[in-house]
Tab-separated table of C-alpha atoms (C1' of nucleotides) in Angstrom:
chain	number	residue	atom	x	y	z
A	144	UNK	CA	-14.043	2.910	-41.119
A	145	UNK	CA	-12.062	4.523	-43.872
A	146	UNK	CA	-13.774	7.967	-43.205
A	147	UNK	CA	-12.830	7.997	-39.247
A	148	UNK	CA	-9.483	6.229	-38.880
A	149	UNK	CA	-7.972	9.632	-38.574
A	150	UNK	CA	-10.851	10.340	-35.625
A	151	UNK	CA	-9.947	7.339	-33.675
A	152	UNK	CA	-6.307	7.626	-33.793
A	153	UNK	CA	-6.781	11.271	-32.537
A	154	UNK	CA	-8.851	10.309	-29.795
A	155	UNK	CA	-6.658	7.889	-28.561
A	156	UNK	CA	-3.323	10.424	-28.746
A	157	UNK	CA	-5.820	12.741	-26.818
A	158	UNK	CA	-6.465	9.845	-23.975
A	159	UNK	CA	-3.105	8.968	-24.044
A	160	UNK	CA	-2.007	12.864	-23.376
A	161	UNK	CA	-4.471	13.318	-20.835
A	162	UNK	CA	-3.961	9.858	-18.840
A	163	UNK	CA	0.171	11.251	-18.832
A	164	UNK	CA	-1.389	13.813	-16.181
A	165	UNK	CA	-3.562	11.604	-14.616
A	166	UNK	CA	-1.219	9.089	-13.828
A	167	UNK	CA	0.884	11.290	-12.173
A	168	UNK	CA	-1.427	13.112	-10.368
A	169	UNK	CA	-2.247	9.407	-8.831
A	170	UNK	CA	0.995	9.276	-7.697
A	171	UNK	CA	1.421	12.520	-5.889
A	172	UNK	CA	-2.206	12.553	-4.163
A	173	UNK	CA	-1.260	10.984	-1.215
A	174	UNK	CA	-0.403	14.500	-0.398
A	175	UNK	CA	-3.787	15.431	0.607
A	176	UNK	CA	-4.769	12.282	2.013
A	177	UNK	CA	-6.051	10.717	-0.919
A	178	UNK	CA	-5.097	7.299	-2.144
A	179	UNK	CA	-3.935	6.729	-5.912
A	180	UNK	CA	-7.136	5.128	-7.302
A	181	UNK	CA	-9.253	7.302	-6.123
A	182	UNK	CA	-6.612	9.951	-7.695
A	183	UNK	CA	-7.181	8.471	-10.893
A	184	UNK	CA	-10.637	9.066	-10.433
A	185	UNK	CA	-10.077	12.711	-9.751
A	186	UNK	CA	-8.448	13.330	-13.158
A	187	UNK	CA	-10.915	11.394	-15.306
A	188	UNK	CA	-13.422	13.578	-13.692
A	189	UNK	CA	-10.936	17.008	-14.454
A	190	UNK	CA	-10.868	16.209	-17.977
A	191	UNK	CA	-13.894	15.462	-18.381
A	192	UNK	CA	-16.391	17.341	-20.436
A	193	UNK	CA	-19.051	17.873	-18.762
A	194	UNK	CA	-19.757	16.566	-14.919
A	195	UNK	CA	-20.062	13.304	-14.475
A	196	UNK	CA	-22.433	10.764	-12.931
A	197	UNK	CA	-21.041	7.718	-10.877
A	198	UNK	CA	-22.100	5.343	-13.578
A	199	UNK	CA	-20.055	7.050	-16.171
A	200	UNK	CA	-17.158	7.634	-13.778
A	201	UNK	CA	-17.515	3.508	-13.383
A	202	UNK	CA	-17.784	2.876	-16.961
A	203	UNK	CA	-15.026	5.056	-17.341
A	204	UNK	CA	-12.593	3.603	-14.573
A	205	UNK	CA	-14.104	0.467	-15.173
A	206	UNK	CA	-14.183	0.192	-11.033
A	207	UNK	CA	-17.486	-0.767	-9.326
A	208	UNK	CA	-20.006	2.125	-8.723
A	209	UNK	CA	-19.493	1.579	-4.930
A	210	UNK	CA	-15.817	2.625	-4.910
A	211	UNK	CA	-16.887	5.510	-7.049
A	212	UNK	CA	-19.152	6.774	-3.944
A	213	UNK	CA	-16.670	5.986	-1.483
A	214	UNK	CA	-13.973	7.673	-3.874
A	215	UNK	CA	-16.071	11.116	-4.825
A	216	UNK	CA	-16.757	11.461	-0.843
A	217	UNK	CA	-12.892	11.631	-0.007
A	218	UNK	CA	-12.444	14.069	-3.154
A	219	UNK	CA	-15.655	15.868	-1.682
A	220	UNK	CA	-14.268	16.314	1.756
A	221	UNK	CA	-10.830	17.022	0.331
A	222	UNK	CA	-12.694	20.226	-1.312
A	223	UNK	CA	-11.443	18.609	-4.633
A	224	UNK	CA	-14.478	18.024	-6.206
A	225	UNK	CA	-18.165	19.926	-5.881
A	226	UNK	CA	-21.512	18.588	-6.820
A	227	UNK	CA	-23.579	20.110	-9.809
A	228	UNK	CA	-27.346	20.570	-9.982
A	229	UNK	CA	-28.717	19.975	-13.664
A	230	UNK	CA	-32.385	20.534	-14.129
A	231	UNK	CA	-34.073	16.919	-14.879
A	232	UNK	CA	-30.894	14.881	-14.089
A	233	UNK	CA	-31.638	12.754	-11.068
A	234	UNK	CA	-27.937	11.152	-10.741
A	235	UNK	CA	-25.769	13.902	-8.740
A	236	UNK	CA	-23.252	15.233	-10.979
A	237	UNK	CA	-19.694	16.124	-9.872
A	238	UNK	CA	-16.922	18.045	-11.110
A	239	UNK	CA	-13.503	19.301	-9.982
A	240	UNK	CA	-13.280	22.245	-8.002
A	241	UNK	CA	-11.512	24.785	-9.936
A	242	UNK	CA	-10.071	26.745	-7.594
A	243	UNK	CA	-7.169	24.469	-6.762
A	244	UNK	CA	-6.088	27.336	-4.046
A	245	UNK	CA	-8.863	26.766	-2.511
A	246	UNK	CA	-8.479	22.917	-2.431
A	247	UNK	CA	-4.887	22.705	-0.881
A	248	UNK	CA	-6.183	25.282	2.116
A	249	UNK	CA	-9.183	23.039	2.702
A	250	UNK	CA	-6.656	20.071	2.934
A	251	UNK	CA	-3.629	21.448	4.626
A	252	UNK	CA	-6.166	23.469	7.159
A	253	UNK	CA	-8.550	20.949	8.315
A	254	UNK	CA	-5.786	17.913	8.488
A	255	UNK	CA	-3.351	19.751	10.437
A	256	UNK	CA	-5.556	21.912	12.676
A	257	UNK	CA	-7.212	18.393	13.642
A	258	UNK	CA	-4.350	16.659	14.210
A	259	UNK	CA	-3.143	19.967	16.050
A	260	UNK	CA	-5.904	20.270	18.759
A	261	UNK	CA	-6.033	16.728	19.488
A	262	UNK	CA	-1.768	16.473	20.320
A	263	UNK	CA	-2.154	19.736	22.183
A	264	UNK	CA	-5.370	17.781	24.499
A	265	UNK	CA	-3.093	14.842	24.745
A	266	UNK	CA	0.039	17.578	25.930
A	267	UNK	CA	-2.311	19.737	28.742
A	268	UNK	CA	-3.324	16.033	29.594
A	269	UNK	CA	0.006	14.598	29.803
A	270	UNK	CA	0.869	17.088	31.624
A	271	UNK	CA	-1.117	17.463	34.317
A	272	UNK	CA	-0.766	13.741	35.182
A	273	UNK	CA	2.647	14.267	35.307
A	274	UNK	CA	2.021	17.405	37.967
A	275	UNK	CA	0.027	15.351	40.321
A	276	UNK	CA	2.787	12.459	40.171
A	277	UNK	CA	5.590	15.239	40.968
A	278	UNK	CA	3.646	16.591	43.637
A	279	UNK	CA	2.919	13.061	44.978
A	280	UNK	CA	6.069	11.163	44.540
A	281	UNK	CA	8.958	10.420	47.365
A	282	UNK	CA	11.252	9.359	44.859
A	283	UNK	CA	14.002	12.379	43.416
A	284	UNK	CA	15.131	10.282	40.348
A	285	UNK	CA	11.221	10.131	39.591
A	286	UNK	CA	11.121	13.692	40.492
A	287	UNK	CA	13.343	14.829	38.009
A	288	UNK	CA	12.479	12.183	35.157
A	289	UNK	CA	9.144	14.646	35.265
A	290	UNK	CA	10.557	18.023	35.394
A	291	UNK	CA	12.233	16.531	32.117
A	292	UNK	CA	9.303	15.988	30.594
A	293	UNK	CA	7.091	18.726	31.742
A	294	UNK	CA	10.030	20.977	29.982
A	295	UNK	CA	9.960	18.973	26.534
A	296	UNK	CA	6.052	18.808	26.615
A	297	UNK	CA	6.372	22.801	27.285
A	298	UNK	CA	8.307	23.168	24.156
A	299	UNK	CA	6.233	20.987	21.658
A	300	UNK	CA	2.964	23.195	23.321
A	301	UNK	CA	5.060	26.055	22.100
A	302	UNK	CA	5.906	23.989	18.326
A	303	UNK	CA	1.786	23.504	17.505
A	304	UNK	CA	1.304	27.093	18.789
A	305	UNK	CA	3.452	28.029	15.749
A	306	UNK	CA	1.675	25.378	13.518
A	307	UNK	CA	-1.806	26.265	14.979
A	308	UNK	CA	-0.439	30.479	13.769
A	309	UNK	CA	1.164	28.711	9.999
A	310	UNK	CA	-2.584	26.947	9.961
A	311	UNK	CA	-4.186	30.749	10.194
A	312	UNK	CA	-2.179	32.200	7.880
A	313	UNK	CA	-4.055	29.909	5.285
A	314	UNK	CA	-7.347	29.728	6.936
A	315	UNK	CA	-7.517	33.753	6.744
A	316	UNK	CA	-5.971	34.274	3.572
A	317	UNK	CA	-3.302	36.240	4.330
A	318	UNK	CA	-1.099	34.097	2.680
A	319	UNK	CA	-2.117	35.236	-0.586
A	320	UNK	CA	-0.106	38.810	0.408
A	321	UNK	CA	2.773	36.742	0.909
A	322	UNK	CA	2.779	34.802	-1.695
A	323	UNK	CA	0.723	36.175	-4.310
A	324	UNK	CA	-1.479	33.668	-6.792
A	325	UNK	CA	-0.030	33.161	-10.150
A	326	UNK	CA	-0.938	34.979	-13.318
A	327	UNK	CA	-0.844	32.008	-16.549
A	328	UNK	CA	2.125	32.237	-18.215
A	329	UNK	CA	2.292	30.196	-21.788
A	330	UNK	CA	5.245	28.502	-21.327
B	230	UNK	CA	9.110	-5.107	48.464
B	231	UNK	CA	7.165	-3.039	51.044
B	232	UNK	CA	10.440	-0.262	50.255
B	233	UNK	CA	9.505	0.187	46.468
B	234	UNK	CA	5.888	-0.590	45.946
B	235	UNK	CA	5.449	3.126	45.884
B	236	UNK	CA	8.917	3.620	43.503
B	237	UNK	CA	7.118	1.047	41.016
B	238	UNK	CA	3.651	2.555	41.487
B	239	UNK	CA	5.187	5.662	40.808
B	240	UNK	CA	7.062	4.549	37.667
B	241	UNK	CA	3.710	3.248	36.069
B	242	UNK	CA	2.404	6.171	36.447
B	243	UNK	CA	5.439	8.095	34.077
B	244	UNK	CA	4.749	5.471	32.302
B	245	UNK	CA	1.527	5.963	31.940
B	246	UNK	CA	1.146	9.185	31.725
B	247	UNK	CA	3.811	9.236	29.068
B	248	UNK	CA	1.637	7.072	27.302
B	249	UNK	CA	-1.020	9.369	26.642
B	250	UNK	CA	1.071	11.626	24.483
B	251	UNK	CA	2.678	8.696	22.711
B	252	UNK	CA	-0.767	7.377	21.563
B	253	UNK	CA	-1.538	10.857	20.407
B	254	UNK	CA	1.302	11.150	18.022
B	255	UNK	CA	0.750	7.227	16.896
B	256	UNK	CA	-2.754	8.879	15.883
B	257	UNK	CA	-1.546	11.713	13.786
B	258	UNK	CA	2.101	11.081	12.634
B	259	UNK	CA	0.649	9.571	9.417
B	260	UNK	CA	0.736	13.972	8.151
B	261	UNK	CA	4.441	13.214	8.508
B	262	UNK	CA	3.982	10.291	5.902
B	263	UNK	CA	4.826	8.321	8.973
B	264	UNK	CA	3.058	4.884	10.346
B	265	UNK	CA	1.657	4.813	13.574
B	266	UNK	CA	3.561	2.037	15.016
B	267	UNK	CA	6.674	4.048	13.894
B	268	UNK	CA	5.057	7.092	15.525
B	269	UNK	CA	5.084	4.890	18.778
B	270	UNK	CA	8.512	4.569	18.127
B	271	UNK	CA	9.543	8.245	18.171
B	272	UNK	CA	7.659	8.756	21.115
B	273	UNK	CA	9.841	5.856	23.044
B	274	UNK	CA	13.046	7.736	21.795
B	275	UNK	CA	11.109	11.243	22.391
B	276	UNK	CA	10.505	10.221	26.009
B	277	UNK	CA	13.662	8.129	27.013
B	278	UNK	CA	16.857	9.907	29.279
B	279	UNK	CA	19.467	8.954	26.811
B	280	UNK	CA	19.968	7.886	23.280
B	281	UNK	CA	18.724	4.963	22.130
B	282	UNK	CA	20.162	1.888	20.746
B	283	UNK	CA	18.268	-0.783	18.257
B	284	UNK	CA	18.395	-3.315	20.743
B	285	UNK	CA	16.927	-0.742	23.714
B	286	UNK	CA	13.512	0.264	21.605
B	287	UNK	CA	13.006	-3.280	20.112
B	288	UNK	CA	12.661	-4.305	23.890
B	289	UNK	CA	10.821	-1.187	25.179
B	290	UNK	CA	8.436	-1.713	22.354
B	291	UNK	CA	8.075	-5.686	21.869
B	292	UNK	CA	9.018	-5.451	18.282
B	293	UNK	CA	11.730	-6.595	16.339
B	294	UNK	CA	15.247	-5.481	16.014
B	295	UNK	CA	14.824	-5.056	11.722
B	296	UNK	CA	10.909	-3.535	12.661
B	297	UNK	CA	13.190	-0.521	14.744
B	298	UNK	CA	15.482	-0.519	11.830
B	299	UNK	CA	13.672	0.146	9.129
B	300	UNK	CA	11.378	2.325	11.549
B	301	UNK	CA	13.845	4.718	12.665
B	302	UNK	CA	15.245	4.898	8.857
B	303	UNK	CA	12.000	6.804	7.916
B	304	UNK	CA	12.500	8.862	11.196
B	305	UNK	CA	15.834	9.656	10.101
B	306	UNK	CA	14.828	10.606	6.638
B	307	UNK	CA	12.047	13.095	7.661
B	308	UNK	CA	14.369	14.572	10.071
B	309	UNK	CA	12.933	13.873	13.228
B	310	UNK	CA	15.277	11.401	15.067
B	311	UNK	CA	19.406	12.020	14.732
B	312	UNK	CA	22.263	9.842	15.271
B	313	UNK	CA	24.536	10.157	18.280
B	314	UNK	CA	27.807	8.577	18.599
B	315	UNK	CA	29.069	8.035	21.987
B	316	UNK	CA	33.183	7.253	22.744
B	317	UNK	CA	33.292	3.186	23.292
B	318	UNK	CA	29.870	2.290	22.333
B	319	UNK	CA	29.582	0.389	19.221
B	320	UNK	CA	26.075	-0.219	18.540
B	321	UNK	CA	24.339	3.084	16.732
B	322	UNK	CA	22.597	5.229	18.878
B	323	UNK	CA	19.491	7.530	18.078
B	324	UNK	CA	17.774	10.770	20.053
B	325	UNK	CA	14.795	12.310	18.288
B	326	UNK	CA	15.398	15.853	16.576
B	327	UNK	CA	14.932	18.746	18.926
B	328	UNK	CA	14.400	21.279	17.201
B	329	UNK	CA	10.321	19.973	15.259
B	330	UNK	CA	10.362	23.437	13.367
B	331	UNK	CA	12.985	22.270	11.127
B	332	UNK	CA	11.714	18.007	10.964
B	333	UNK	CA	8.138	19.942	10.184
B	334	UNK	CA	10.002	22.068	7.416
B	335	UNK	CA	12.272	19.008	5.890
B	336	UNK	CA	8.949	16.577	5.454
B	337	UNK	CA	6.905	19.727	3.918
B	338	UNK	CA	9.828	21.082	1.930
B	339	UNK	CA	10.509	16.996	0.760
B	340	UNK	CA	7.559	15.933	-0.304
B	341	UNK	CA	5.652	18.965	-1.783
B	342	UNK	CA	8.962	19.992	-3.649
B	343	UNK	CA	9.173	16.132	-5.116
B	344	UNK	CA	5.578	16.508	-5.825
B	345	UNK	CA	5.427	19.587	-7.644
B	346	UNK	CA	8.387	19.246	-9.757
B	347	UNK	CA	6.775	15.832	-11.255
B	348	UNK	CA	3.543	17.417	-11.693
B	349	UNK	CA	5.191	20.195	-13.434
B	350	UNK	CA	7.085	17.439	-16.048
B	351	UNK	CA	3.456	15.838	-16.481
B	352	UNK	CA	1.860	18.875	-17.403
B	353	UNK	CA	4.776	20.145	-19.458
B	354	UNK	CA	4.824	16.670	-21.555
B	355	UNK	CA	0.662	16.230	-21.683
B	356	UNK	CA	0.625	19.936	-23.145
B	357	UNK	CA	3.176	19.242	-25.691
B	358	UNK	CA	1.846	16.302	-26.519
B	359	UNK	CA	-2.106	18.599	-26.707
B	360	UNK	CA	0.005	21.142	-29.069
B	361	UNK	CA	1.095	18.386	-31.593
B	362	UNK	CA	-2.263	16.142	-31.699
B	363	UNK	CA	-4.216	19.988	-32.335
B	364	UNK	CA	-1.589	20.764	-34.966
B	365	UNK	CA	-2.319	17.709	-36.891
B	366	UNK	CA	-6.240	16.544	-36.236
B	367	UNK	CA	-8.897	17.437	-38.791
B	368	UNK	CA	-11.307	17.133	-36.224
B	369	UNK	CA	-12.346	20.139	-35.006
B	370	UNK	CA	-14.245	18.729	-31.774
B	371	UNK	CA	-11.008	17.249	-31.039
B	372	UNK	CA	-9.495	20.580	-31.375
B	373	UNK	CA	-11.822	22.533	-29.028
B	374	UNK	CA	-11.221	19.734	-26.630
B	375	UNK	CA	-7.345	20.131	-26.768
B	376	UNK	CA	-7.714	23.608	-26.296
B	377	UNK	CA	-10.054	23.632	-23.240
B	378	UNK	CA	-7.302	21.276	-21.577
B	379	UNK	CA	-4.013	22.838	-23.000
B	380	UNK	CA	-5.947	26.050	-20.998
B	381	UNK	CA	-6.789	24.247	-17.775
B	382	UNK	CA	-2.862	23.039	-18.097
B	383	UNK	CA	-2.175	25.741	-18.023
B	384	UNK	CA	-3.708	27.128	-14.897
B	385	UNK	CA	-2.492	23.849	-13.138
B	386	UNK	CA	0.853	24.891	-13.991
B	387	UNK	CA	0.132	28.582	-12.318
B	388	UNK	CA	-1.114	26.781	-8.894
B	389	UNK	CA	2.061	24.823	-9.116
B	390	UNK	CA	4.233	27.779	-9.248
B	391	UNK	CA	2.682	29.086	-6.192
B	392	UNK	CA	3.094	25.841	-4.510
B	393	UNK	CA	6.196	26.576	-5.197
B	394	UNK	CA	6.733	29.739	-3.694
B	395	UNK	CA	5.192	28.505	-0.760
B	396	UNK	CA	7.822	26.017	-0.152
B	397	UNK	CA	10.441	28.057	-0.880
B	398	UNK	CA	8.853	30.392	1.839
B	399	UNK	CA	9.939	27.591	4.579
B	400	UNK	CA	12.717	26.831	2.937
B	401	UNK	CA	14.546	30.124	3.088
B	402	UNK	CA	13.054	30.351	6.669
B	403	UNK	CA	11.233	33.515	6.109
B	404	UNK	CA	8.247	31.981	7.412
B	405	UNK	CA	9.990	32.897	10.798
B	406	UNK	CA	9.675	36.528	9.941
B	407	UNK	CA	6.095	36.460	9.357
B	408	UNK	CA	5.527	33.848	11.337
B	409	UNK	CA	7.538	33.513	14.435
B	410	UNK	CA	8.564	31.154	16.978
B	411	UNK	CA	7.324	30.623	19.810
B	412	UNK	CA	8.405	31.453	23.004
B	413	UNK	CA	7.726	28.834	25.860
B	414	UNK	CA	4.265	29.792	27.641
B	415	UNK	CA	3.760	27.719	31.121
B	416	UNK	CA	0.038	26.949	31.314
C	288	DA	C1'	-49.794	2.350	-3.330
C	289	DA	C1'	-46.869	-0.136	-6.435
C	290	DC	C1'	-42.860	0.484	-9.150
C	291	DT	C1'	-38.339	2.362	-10.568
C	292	DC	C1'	-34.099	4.438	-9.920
C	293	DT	C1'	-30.074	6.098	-7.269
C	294	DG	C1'	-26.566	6.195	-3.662
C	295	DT	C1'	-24.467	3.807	0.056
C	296	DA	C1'	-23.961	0.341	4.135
C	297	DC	C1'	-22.078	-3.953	4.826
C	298	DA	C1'	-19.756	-8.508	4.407
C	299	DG	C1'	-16.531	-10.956	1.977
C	300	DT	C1'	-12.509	-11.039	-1.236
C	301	DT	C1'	-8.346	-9.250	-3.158
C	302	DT	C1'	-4.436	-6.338	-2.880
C	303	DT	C1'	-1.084	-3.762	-0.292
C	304	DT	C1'	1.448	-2.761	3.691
C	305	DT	C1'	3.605	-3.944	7.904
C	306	DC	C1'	6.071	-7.030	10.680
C	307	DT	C1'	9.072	-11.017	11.794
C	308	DG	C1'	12.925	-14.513	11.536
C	309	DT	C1'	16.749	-15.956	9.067
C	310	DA	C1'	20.901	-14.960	6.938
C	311	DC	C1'	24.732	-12.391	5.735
C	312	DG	C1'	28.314	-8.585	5.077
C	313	DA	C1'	31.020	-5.193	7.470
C	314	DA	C1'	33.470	-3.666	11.397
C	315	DC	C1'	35.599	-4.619	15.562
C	316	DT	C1'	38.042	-7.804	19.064
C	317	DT	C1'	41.079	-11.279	20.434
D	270	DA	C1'	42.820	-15.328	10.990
D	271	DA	C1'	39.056	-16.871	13.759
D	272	DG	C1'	35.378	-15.225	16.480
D	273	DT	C1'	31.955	-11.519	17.913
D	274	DT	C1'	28.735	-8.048	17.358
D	275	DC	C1'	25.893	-5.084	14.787
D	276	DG	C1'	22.680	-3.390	11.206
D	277	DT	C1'	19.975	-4.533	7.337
D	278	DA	C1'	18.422	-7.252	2.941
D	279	DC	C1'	15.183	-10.531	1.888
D	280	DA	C1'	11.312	-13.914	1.920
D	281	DG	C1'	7.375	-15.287	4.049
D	282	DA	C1'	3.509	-14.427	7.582
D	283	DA	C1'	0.243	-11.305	9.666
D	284	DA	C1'	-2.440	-7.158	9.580
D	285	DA	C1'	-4.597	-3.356	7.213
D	286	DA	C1'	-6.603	-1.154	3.283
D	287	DA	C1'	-8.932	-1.137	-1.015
D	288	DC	C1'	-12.337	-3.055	-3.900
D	289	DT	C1'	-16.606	-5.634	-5.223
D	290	DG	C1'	-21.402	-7.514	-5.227
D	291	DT	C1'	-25.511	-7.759	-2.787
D	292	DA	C1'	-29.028	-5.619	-0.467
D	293	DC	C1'	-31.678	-1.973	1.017
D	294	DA	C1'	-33.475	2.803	2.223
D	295	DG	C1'	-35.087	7.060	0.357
D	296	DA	C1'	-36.743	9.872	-3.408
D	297	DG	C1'	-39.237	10.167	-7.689
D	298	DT	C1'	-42.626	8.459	-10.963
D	299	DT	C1'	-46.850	6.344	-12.559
DNA sequence: AACTCTGTACAGTTTTTTCTGTACGAACTT
DNA sequence: AAGTTCGTACAGAAAAAACTGTACAGAGTT
């Protein structure tokens, strides 16, 4: 006990250094979608060692395995994490992706193109049901509640173009002419 | 009756077709850290002639009065309704935000800059909290493992700076320069 | 083929978020 | 000053989301 008190003190400073990060990374997930827990789990997995298995990532978290699964498949569709093959392991094995670039454009790209195409269906829908009833109606205050709306709908079609071009920008890269990566810097 | 049947047929159908788009945005205004019942709200104020008072959505949308005041506060705070003021009418009225390139730019700019500056703090505490733990440890496991994550810190901090740039690219508005507006396209 | 191990579907519980009704302060009217 | 009207703070109810334990299918081993 004598011989290691020094070890176990240090390895606690180092757990409580690395859960500073990880607690705040919990906090600011929500940013891609992902809730704070399962944030959490993200950064026991980033500083871990070596890739983990969901029983140690359960042991660790001391959460059930089954919110481990559910957890690593959000990270996994987020991009955030990536499974690892080791020769004679059986568990799967995950680890963080590294390329944290590459995370935020899977993210950013697939959320907001989704959400993109489906408002612009709901628009061109919208929009045509709004063409038969203008076409149809007898009514002039009707009439012109529709031209109204065909206008506004016009102009959002024209706002998710713009998104739908921002969305590209990432998707293809090009981005990273504007606004080049960063070298490290030891600050 | 027999005179309006086709007036009130006619209004369902605005209604209706109005509807459509309404539920869209209900589906996907949570990327605007919005709910969807709130969502449902913007797309009453989105779609209705005039400005809207408390009293007006709480009966459009069968909710309560404190329900559309709290609701349109997180509107108001990611930019996408504004308040009107009208000579002799006390109660506060509310239009949504015409212009969605700049309610798209505050929620980005808002929460990704509030993001990334805690992040940065975390990182900049964990690592000096890494650089004092591998001054003093005798262990030198425990020093290869402060190492590998004072390093990996360190490229966190990197992505963050680009993050960074990023949002500064929307907030300057020179995303308009390589990304331009749109003009209004009828399909 | 029987047995073991691993990941996940599913139902039920716990926690969190959303929504409502009451109550009250501030501003305006009489 | 007394009386309205309006928006919102707050506590409790309702709805939604997160979490767990059990159970089971599929793959691997013996």
């Amino acid at each position: 006990m004598e011989s290691n008190g020094d070890l176990d003190a240090d390895l606690n400073k180092l757990e409580k250094a690395r859960h500073r990060f990880i607690s705040e990374i919990a906090k600011n997930v929500h940013l891609y979608g992902i809730s704070p827990s399962v944030g959490r789990l993200y950064g026991t997995v980033f500083f871990s060692d070596k890739p983990m298995t969901l029983d140690e990532m359960s042991e660790s978290l001391g959460m059930s395995k089954t919110s481990m699964s559910t957890g690593i498949r959000a990270l996994y569709e987020a991009n955030m994490v990536e499974q690892v093959w080791e020769k004679g392991v059986r568990k799967d094995l995950y680890k963080t992706e590294e390329d944290w670039y590459k995370s935020f454009s899977t993210v950013f790209i697939t959320r907001w193109r989704n959400a993109t195409e489906k408002n612009v269906t709901a628009i061109k829908e919208t929009k045509s049901m709004l063409h038969e009833l203008g076409e149809t109606t007898s009514c002039d205050e009707i009439k012109e509640k529709v031209t109204r709306d065909l206008n506004r709908l016009t102009e959002a079609e024209a706002y998710y173009g713009w998104i739908n071009d921002v969305i590209s920008l990432f998707e293809s890269g090009k981005i990273f002419d504007i606004v080049p990566k960063k070298q490290k810097v030891n600050t």
